[in-house]
């Protein structure tokens, strides 16, 4: 058995290990689960081609792609890093998370450590939404679009909502099912509502929200049991599940709330990682399942309705706000409001019984 002194020293050693930088990487990659394996296969092929081209140089591509939801990730939380030499050459991630945090952006992004490739053949849909970073730092190579899936049976005589403002109408009280699971939330939805309608809009939206559930539960044929008539979920889940006739997909008229799939590439990554960088700039859309995530250069899904638009919060808003801190605050406050509404509803039901 270890002595107390040995135990204390072991704890200290663990602390020292925790402060060590993660192993060097050429690519740190996070992606939505529906497309992760397909993109990993493409990246593995690029790594094999790189190894064949530079055989014998002893410098293969070092790639880290966390695959499990609960696996230990040595790069979490990388955003606290202060030395640019400890950052991967290429970072690809999703949502308005750690690599949009103000501290990380000020130390590395705004300081010019990263430079995005100039995208060519950007789709008119993306151009109209202003997805391309005018400062050339982030490459948003795809988007997770959030739309409505309507259960007309449960909606009853209520009109089908057509835009995001409709979901704030009190007539939809208890009808909205929001995409959210664990700590995850449809960040683009809350940020868009807050930008357009402020905290009052968040409160009205929460008052109409029946509860939170994972997108895969929402997408079950015919909807989930004990749910309201309006689901907010990624387009992928709404369109890749066969639904009965009473289920209707609605692309909001003011645009699908869009969460970014983005890449940051160090200036020093070129020319060695040109193939990898070009994959995100132009090759992502060649993966069939990636089309549901609106590749920057296309092709786009054939099922997109005519005139489909993207609701993007905008680069000026992102840069004038600590967008990740705002996202975290809205996430927490929205959950509290929804939980309070659920608790009140349960209390009312108990009193009525």
Tab-separated table of C-alpha atoms in Angstrom:
chain	number	residue	atom	x	y	z
A	1	UNK	CA	0.000	0.000	0.000
A	2	UNK	CA	1.277	3.475	-0.850
A	3	UNK	CA	2.213	5.792	1.969
A	4	UNK	CA	0.425	9.123	2.245
A	5	UNK	CA	3.546	10.900	0.932
A	6	UNK	CA	3.668	8.583	-2.091
A	7	UNK	CA	-0.010	9.201	-2.768
A	8	UNK	CA	0.423	12.975	-2.587
A	9	UNK	CA	3.392	12.787	-4.949
A	10	UNK	CA	1.363	10.671	-7.380
A	11	UNK	CA	-1.373	13.306	-7.420
A	12	UNK	CA	1.233	15.999	-8.039
A	13	UNK	CA	2.703	13.989	-10.896
A	14	UNK	CA	-0.756	13.613	-12.415
A	15	UNK	CA	-1.179	17.364	-12.239
A	16	UNK	CA	2.141	17.881	-13.990
A	17	UNK	CA	1.090	15.423	-16.694
A	18	UNK	CA	-2.184	17.301	-17.166
A	19	UNK	CA	-0.247	20.496	-17.834
A	20	UNK	CA	1.868	18.927	-20.553
A	21	UNK	CA	0.937	19.940	-24.100
A	22	UNK	CA	-0.815	17.268	-26.178
A	23	UNK	CA	1.267	15.398	-28.763
A	24	UNK	CA	2.005	17.335	-31.972
A	25	UNK	CA	-0.621	16.917	-34.672
A	26	UNK	CA	-1.003	17.936	-38.273
A	27	UNK	CA	-4.793	17.690	-38.014
A	28	UNK	CA	-7.234	17.832	-35.116
A	29	UNK	CA	-10.653	17.005	-36.522
A	30	UNK	CA	-14.147	17.129	-35.020
A	31	UNK	CA	-17.243	16.568	-37.170
A	32	UNK	CA	-20.973	15.802	-36.870
A	33	UNK	CA	-21.496	12.097	-36.210
A	34	UNK	CA	-23.483	11.380	-39.419
A	35	UNK	CA	-20.541	12.353	-41.618
A	36	UNK	CA	-17.556	11.640	-39.363
A	37	UNK	CA	-16.698	8.138	-40.612
A	38	UNK	CA	-16.987	9.115	-44.276
A	39	UNK	CA	-14.710	12.117	-43.809
A	40	UNK	CA	-12.271	10.014	-41.768
A	41	UNK	CA	-11.999	7.590	-44.684
A	42	UNK	CA	-11.198	10.461	-47.046
A	43	UNK	CA	-8.591	11.861	-44.661
A	44	UNK	CA	-7.035	8.424	-44.161
A	45	UNK	CA	-6.711	8.164	-47.956
A	46	UNK	CA	-4.981	11.550	-48.032
A	47	UNK	CA	-2.624	10.410	-45.287
A	48	UNK	CA	-1.797	7.251	-47.265
A	49	UNK	CA	-1.142	9.312	-50.411
A	50	UNK	CA	1.081	11.634	-48.396
A	51	UNK	CA	3.032	8.674	-47.024
A	52	UNK	CA	3.533	7.304	-50.544
A	53	UNK	CA	4.685	10.672	-51.882
A	54	UNK	CA	7.100	11.325	-49.053
A	55	UNK	CA	8.154	7.745	-48.362
A	56	UNK	CA	11.305	7.572	-46.343
A	57	UNK	CA	11.227	11.077	-44.913
A	58	UNK	CA	10.051	9.728	-41.545
A	59	UNK	CA	7.414	12.432	-41.277
A	60	UNK	CA	3.956	10.888	-41.800
A	61	UNK	CA	0.802	12.885	-41.141
A	62	UNK	CA	-0.187	12.948	-37.475
A	63	UNK	CA	-3.997	12.959	-37.339
A	64	UNK	CA	-6.234	12.999	-34.261
A	65	UNK	CA	-9.952	12.317	-34.762
A	66	UNK	CA	-11.821	11.652	-31.482
A	67	UNK	CA	-14.345	8.942	-32.356
A	68	UNK	CA	-16.118	8.172	-29.077
A	69	UNK	CA	-18.413	10.493	-27.167
A	70	UNK	CA	-16.794	9.569	-23.845
A	71	UNK	CA	-13.199	8.930	-24.912
A	72	UNK	CA	-10.390	10.894	-23.275
A	73	UNK	CA	-9.298	13.685	-25.590
A	74	UNK	CA	-5.808	15.081	-24.872
A	75	UNK	CA	-6.698	18.207	-26.885
A	76	UNK	CA	-9.536	19.203	-24.584
A	77	UNK	CA	-9.407	22.074	-23.664
A	78	UNK	CA	-6.901	23.199	-26.312
A	79	UNK	CA	-8.361	26.699	-26.392
A	80	UNK	CA	-6.446	27.534	-23.196
A	81	UNK	CA	-3.112	27.054	-24.950
A	82	UNK	CA	-0.808	30.074	-25.066
A	83	UNK	CA	1.979	28.812	-27.336
A	84	UNK	CA	1.136	28.629	-31.055
A	85	UNK	CA	3.773	25.933	-31.499
A	86	UNK	CA	1.638	23.601	-29.378
A	87	UNK	CA	-1.380	23.968	-31.664
A	88	UNK	CA	-2.103	21.447	-34.446
A	89	UNK	CA	-1.248	22.619	-37.943
A	90	UNK	CA	-4.891	22.285	-38.976
A	91	UNK	CA	-7.908	22.430	-36.663
A	92	UNK	CA	-11.323	21.423	-38.017
A	93	UNK	CA	-14.296	21.718	-35.675
A	94	UNK	CA	-18.025	22.383	-35.456
A	95	UNK	CA	-20.343	24.950	-33.928
A	96	UNK	CA	-19.567	28.173	-32.090
A	97	UNK	CA	-17.303	26.416	-29.594
A	98	UNK	CA	-13.846	26.759	-28.116
A	99	UNK	CA	-12.006	27.997	-31.214
A	100	UNK	CA	-14.321	30.999	-31.432
A	101	UNK	CA	-13.678	31.950	-27.801
A	102	UNK	CA	-12.451	35.514	-27.434
A	103	UNK	CA	-9.183	34.570	-25.710
A	104	UNK	CA	-8.245	31.977	-28.327
A	105	UNK	CA	-9.229	34.311	-31.159
A	106	UNK	CA	-7.189	37.189	-29.759
A	107	UNK	CA	-4.068	35.070	-29.153
A	108	UNK	CA	-4.034	33.183	-32.429
A	109	UNK	CA	-6.765	33.970	-34.963
A	110	UNK	CA	-6.602	37.760	-34.896
A	111	UNK	CA	-2.826	37.595	-34.502
A	112	UNK	CA	-2.492	36.027	-37.938
A	113	UNK	CA	-1.436	32.496	-36.988
A	114	UNK	CA	-4.113	31.052	-39.303
A	115	UNK	CA	-4.944	31.822	-42.925
A	116	UNK	CA	-7.894	30.347	-44.806
A	117	UNK	CA	-7.583	29.320	-48.461
A	118	UNK	CA	-9.487	31.498	-50.920
A	119	UNK	CA	-12.550	29.406	-51.769
A	120	UNK	CA	-13.558	29.083	-55.405
A	121	UNK	CA	-16.979	28.331	-56.878
A	122	UNK	CA	-18.829	29.191	-53.662
A	123	UNK	CA	-22.539	28.421	-54.111
A	124	UNK	CA	-24.925	31.389	-54.557
A	125	UNK	CA	-26.719	30.224	-51.398
A	126	UNK	CA	-23.561	30.631	-49.317
A	127	UNK	CA	-22.596	33.890	-51.023
A	128	UNK	CA	-25.995	35.413	-50.289
A	129	UNK	CA	-25.702	34.458	-46.596
A	130	UNK	CA	-22.178	35.902	-46.246
A	131	UNK	CA	-20.595	32.622	-45.128
A	132	UNK	CA	-17.090	33.412	-46.446
A	133	UNK	CA	-14.950	35.049	-43.744
A	134	UNK	CA	-14.053	38.501	-45.108
A	135	UNK	CA	-10.886	38.525	-42.991
A	136	UNK	CA	-9.676	35.213	-44.429
A	137	UNK	CA	-9.114	33.476	-41.092
A	138	UNK	CA	-11.818	30.804	-40.722
A	139	UNK	CA	-12.850	28.570	-43.598
A	140	UNK	CA	-16.486	27.584	-43.069
A	141	UNK	CA	-16.483	24.586	-45.395
A	142	UNK	CA	-19.980	23.358	-44.495
A	143	UNK	CA	-22.998	24.048	-42.298
A	144	UNK	CA	-25.435	22.193	-40.095
A	145	UNK	CA	-28.809	23.684	-41.099
A	146	UNK	CA	-31.615	23.527	-38.519
A	147	UNK	CA	-35.146	23.322	-39.911
A	148	UNK	CA	-38.680	22.325	-38.762
A	149	UNK	CA	-40.199	18.865	-38.903
A	150	UNK	CA	-43.952	19.185	-38.379
A	151	UNK	CA	-46.314	16.555	-37.032
A	152	UNK	CA	-49.588	17.888	-38.429
A	153	UNK	CA	-51.649	15.460	-36.303
A	154	UNK	CA	-50.246	16.823	-33.055
A	155	UNK	CA	-50.300	20.397	-34.332
A	156	UNK	CA	-54.054	20.057	-34.842
A	157	UNK	CA	-55.773	23.189	-36.125
A	158	UNK	CA	-52.751	25.409	-35.553
A	159	UNK	CA	-51.091	26.839	-38.675
A	160	UNK	CA	-47.801	25.297	-39.797
A	161	UNK	CA	-44.997	27.694	-38.732
A	162	UNK	CA	-43.079	29.167	-41.667
A	163	UNK	CA	-40.361	31.273	-40.042
A	164	UNK	CA	-38.466	31.505	-36.756
A	165	UNK	CA	-40.564	34.384	-35.432
A	166	UNK	CA	-43.628	32.158	-35.666
A	167	UNK	CA	-42.199	29.892	-32.959
A	168	UNK	CA	-42.421	32.742	-30.439
A	169	UNK	CA	-46.204	32.980	-30.809
A	170	UNK	CA	-47.981	31.842	-27.606
A	171	UNK	CA	-50.336	29.726	-29.705
A	172	UNK	CA	-47.511	27.156	-29.955
A	173	UNK	CA	-47.148	26.711	-26.191
A	174	UNK	CA	-46.004	23.154	-25.481
A	175	UNK	CA	-45.652	22.343	-29.184
A	176	UNK	CA	-41.905	22.867	-29.739
A	177	UNK	CA	-39.385	20.050	-29.353
A	178	UNK	CA	-35.860	21.499	-29.270
A	179	UNK	CA	-32.718	19.702	-30.408
A	180	UNK	CA	-30.577	19.237	-27.308
A	181	UNK	CA	-28.852	16.392	-25.491
A	182	UNK	CA	-26.499	16.493	-22.510
A	183	UNK	CA	-24.428	19.667	-22.814
A	184	UNK	CA	-25.122	19.967	-26.546
A	185	UNK	CA	-27.632	22.416	-27.939
A	186	UNK	CA	-28.557	23.755	-31.362
A	187	UNK	CA	-26.346	26.787	-30.773
A	188	UNK	CA	-27.209	28.514	-34.064
A	189	UNK	CA	-30.916	28.485	-33.163
A	190	UNK	CA	-30.527	30.190	-29.797
A	191	UNK	CA	-27.953	32.672	-31.109
A	192	UNK	CA	-30.174	33.621	-34.053
A	193	UNK	CA	-33.241	34.119	-31.863
A	194	UNK	CA	-31.230	36.167	-29.368
A	195	UNK	CA	-29.737	38.319	-32.122
A	196	UNK	CA	-33.159	39.064	-33.634
A	197	UNK	CA	-35.371	39.193	-30.521
A	198	UNK	CA	-33.081	39.477	-27.468
A	199	UNK	CA	-33.633	37.677	-24.175
A	200	UNK	CA	-37.353	38.358	-24.457
A	201	UNK	CA	-37.335	36.208	-27.577
A	202	UNK	CA	-35.423	33.445	-25.790
A	203	UNK	CA	-37.969	33.523	-22.969
A	204	UNK	CA	-40.915	33.348	-25.392
A	205	UNK	CA	-39.268	30.503	-27.272
A	206	UNK	CA	-38.626	28.602	-24.023
A	207	UNK	CA	-42.253	29.142	-22.967
A	208	UNK	CA	-43.349	27.266	-26.099
A	209	UNK	CA	-40.765	24.482	-25.757
A	210	UNK	CA	-42.139	21.185	-24.525
A	211	UNK	CA	-38.702	19.673	-23.915
A	212	UNK	CA	-35.281	18.729	-25.278
A	213	UNK	CA	-34.305	15.556	-27.093
A	214	UNK	CA	-31.573	14.165	-29.325
A	215	UNK	CA	-32.038	14.602	-33.075
A	216	UNK	CA	-32.050	10.853	-33.662
A	217	UNK	CA	-35.089	10.492	-31.360
A	218	UNK	CA	-36.856	13.305	-33.172
A	219	UNK	CA	-36.275	11.660	-36.530
A	220	UNK	CA	-37.974	8.367	-35.660
A	221	UNK	CA	-40.703	7.624	-38.167
A	222	UNK	CA	-43.866	9.405	-37.091
A	223	UNK	CA	-42.111	11.412	-34.399
A	224	UNK	CA	-41.300	10.679	-30.775
A	225	UNK	CA	-43.921	9.696	-28.163
A	226	UNK	CA	-45.085	12.376	-25.729
A	227	UNK	CA	-43.781	15.122	-28.020
A	228	UNK	CA	-45.237	18.331	-29.418
A	229	UNK	CA	-46.005	18.943	-33.061
A	230	UNK	CA	-42.886	20.964	-34.008
A	231	UNK	CA	-39.377	19.509	-34.052
A	232	UNK	CA	-36.275	21.674	-34.521
A	233	UNK	CA	-33.497	19.457	-35.830
A	234	UNK	CA	-30.712	19.232	-38.432
A	235	UNK	CA	-31.814	18.816	-42.037
A	236	UNK	CA	-29.940	15.496	-42.244
A	237	UNK	CA	-32.166	13.838	-39.646
A	238	UNK	CA	-35.367	15.269	-41.077
A	239	UNK	CA	-34.688	14.102	-44.631
A	240	UNK	CA	-32.958	10.745	-44.200
A	241	UNK	CA	-35.788	9.039	-42.290
A	242	UNK	CA	-38.886	7.825	-44.126
A	243	UNK	CA	-41.842	9.621	-42.566
A	244	UNK	CA	-45.608	9.068	-42.813
A	245	UNK	CA	-47.733	11.571	-44.721
A	246	UNK	CA	-48.706	13.569	-41.649
A	247	UNK	CA	-45.052	14.546	-41.081
A	248	UNK	CA	-43.895	17.607	-43.043
A	249	UNK	CA	-40.422	19.110	-43.460
A	250	UNK	CA	-40.378	22.925	-43.470
A	251	UNK	CA	-37.326	24.936	-44.514
A	252	UNK	CA	-37.897	28.290	-42.738
A	253	UNK	CA	-38.682	31.121	-45.140
A	254	UNK	CA	-36.139	33.374	-43.406
A	255	UNK	CA	-33.478	30.666	-43.662
A	256	UNK	CA	-32.294	27.557	-41.862
A	257	UNK	CA	-30.349	28.522	-38.730
A	258	UNK	CA	-26.792	27.552	-39.633
A	259	UNK	CA	-24.050	26.231	-37.381
A	260	UNK	CA	-20.547	26.169	-38.913
A	261	UNK	CA	-18.289	23.287	-39.888
A	262	UNK	CA	-15.009	25.163	-40.084
A	263	UNK	CA	-11.261	24.854	-40.463
A	264	UNK	CA	-8.296	26.838	-39.176
A	265	UNK	CA	-4.982	26.222	-40.985
A	266	UNK	CA	-1.676	27.640	-39.812
A	267	UNK	CA	0.260	29.685	-42.320
A	268	UNK	CA	3.164	27.317	-41.645
A	269	UNK	CA	1.081	24.306	-42.731
A	270	UNK	CA	1.771	25.014	-46.399
A	271	UNK	CA	2.981	23.552	-48.668
A	272	UNK	CA	3.327	20.280	-46.739
A	273	UNK	CA	-0.413	20.036	-45.931
A	274	UNK	CA	-1.794	21.506	-49.160
A	275	UNK	CA	-3.741	18.344	-49.998
A	276	UNK	CA	-5.349	18.265	-46.572
A	277	UNK	CA	-6.284	21.944	-46.672
A	278	UNK	CA	-7.646	21.634	-50.214
A	279	UNK	CA	-9.855	18.746	-49.100
A	280	UNK	CA	-11.733	21.031	-46.716
A	281	UNK	CA	-11.797	23.852	-49.260
A	282	UNK	CA	-13.134	21.845	-52.206
A	283	UNK	CA	-13.352	18.101	-51.513
A	284	UNK	CA	-15.821	17.877	-48.647
A	285	UNK	CA	-18.835	18.086	-50.952
A	286	UNK	CA	-17.685	15.081	-52.980
A	287	UNK	CA	-18.702	12.879	-50.044
A	288	UNK	CA	-22.336	11.960	-50.640
A	289	UNK	CA	-23.484	12.156	-47.008
A	290	UNK	CA	-21.741	15.519	-46.623
A	291	UNK	CA	-24.262	17.181	-48.913
A	292	UNK	CA	-26.773	17.334	-46.064
A	293	UNK	CA	-24.265	19.666	-44.390
A	294	UNK	CA	-24.315	22.216	-47.219
A	295	UNK	CA	-20.722	22.156	-48.550
A	296	UNK	CA	-19.393	25.632	-49.305
A	297	UNK	CA	-18.650	24.788	-52.924
A	298	UNK	CA	-21.514	22.311	-53.386
A	299	UNK	CA	-23.047	20.158	-54.555
A	300	UNK	CA	-26.152	20.736	-52.453
A	301	UNK	CA	-28.968	18.222	-51.778
A	302	UNK	CA	-31.469	17.906	-54.603
A	303	UNK	CA	-34.278	18.021	-52.047
A	304	UNK	CA	-33.607	21.663	-51.108
A	305	UNK	CA	-36.760	23.709	-51.716
A	306	UNK	CA	-36.607	26.465	-54.318
A	307	UNK	CA	-35.349	29.675	-52.788
A	308	UNK	CA	-33.916	27.927	-49.706
A	309	UNK	CA	-31.818	30.377	-47.700
A	310	UNK	CA	-29.315	30.227	-44.856
A	311	UNK	CA	-29.802	32.187	-41.623
A	312	UNK	CA	-26.229	33.068	-40.593
A	313	UNK	CA	-25.560	35.298	-37.575
A	314	UNK	CA	-22.815	37.145	-39.479
A	315	UNK	CA	-19.106	37.773	-39.040
A	316	UNK	CA	-19.562	41.279	-37.624
A	317	UNK	CA	-21.775	39.858	-34.880
A	318	UNK	CA	-19.344	37.004	-34.206
A	319	UNK	CA	-16.376	39.353	-33.869
A	320	UNK	CA	-18.153	42.039	-31.836
A	321	UNK	CA	-19.340	39.455	-29.308
A	322	UNK	CA	-17.630	36.752	-27.277
A	323	UNK	CA	-19.832	34.387	-29.227
A	324	UNK	CA	-18.891	31.243	-27.318
A	325	UNK	CA	-19.507	32.855	-23.925
A	326	UNK	CA	-22.865	34.104	-25.210
A	327	UNK	CA	-23.688	30.643	-26.545
A	328	UNK	CA	-22.898	29.070	-23.165
A	329	UNK	CA	-25.011	31.640	-21.300
A	330	UNK	CA	-27.995	31.220	-23.611
A	331	UNK	CA	-27.697	27.448	-23.392
A	332	UNK	CA	-27.833	27.534	-19.594
A	333	UNK	CA	-30.606	30.115	-19.302
A	334	UNK	CA	-32.742	28.415	-21.933
A	335	UNK	CA	-32.487	25.090	-20.094
A	336	UNK	CA	-33.472	26.731	-16.823
A	337	UNK	CA	-36.494	28.346	-18.449
A	338	UNK	CA	-37.595	25.099	-20.101
A	339	UNK	CA	-37.115	23.112	-16.891
A	340	UNK	CA	-39.122	25.697	-14.952
A	341	UNK	CA	-41.936	25.485	-17.519
A	342	UNK	CA	-41.894	21.682	-17.343
A	343	UNK	CA	-41.991	21.786	-13.555
A	344	UNK	CA	-44.930	24.204	-13.595
A	345	UNK	CA	-46.795	22.001	-16.086
A	346	UNK	CA	-46.284	18.944	-13.894
A	347	UNK	CA	-47.454	20.878	-10.867
A	348	UNK	CA	-50.573	22.080	-12.670
A	349	UNK	CA	-51.332	18.511	-13.771
A	350	UNK	CA	-50.949	17.233	-10.192
A	351	UNK	CA	-53.305	19.916	-8.886
A	352	UNK	CA	-55.887	19.075	-11.522
A	353	UNK	CA	-55.853	15.339	-10.732
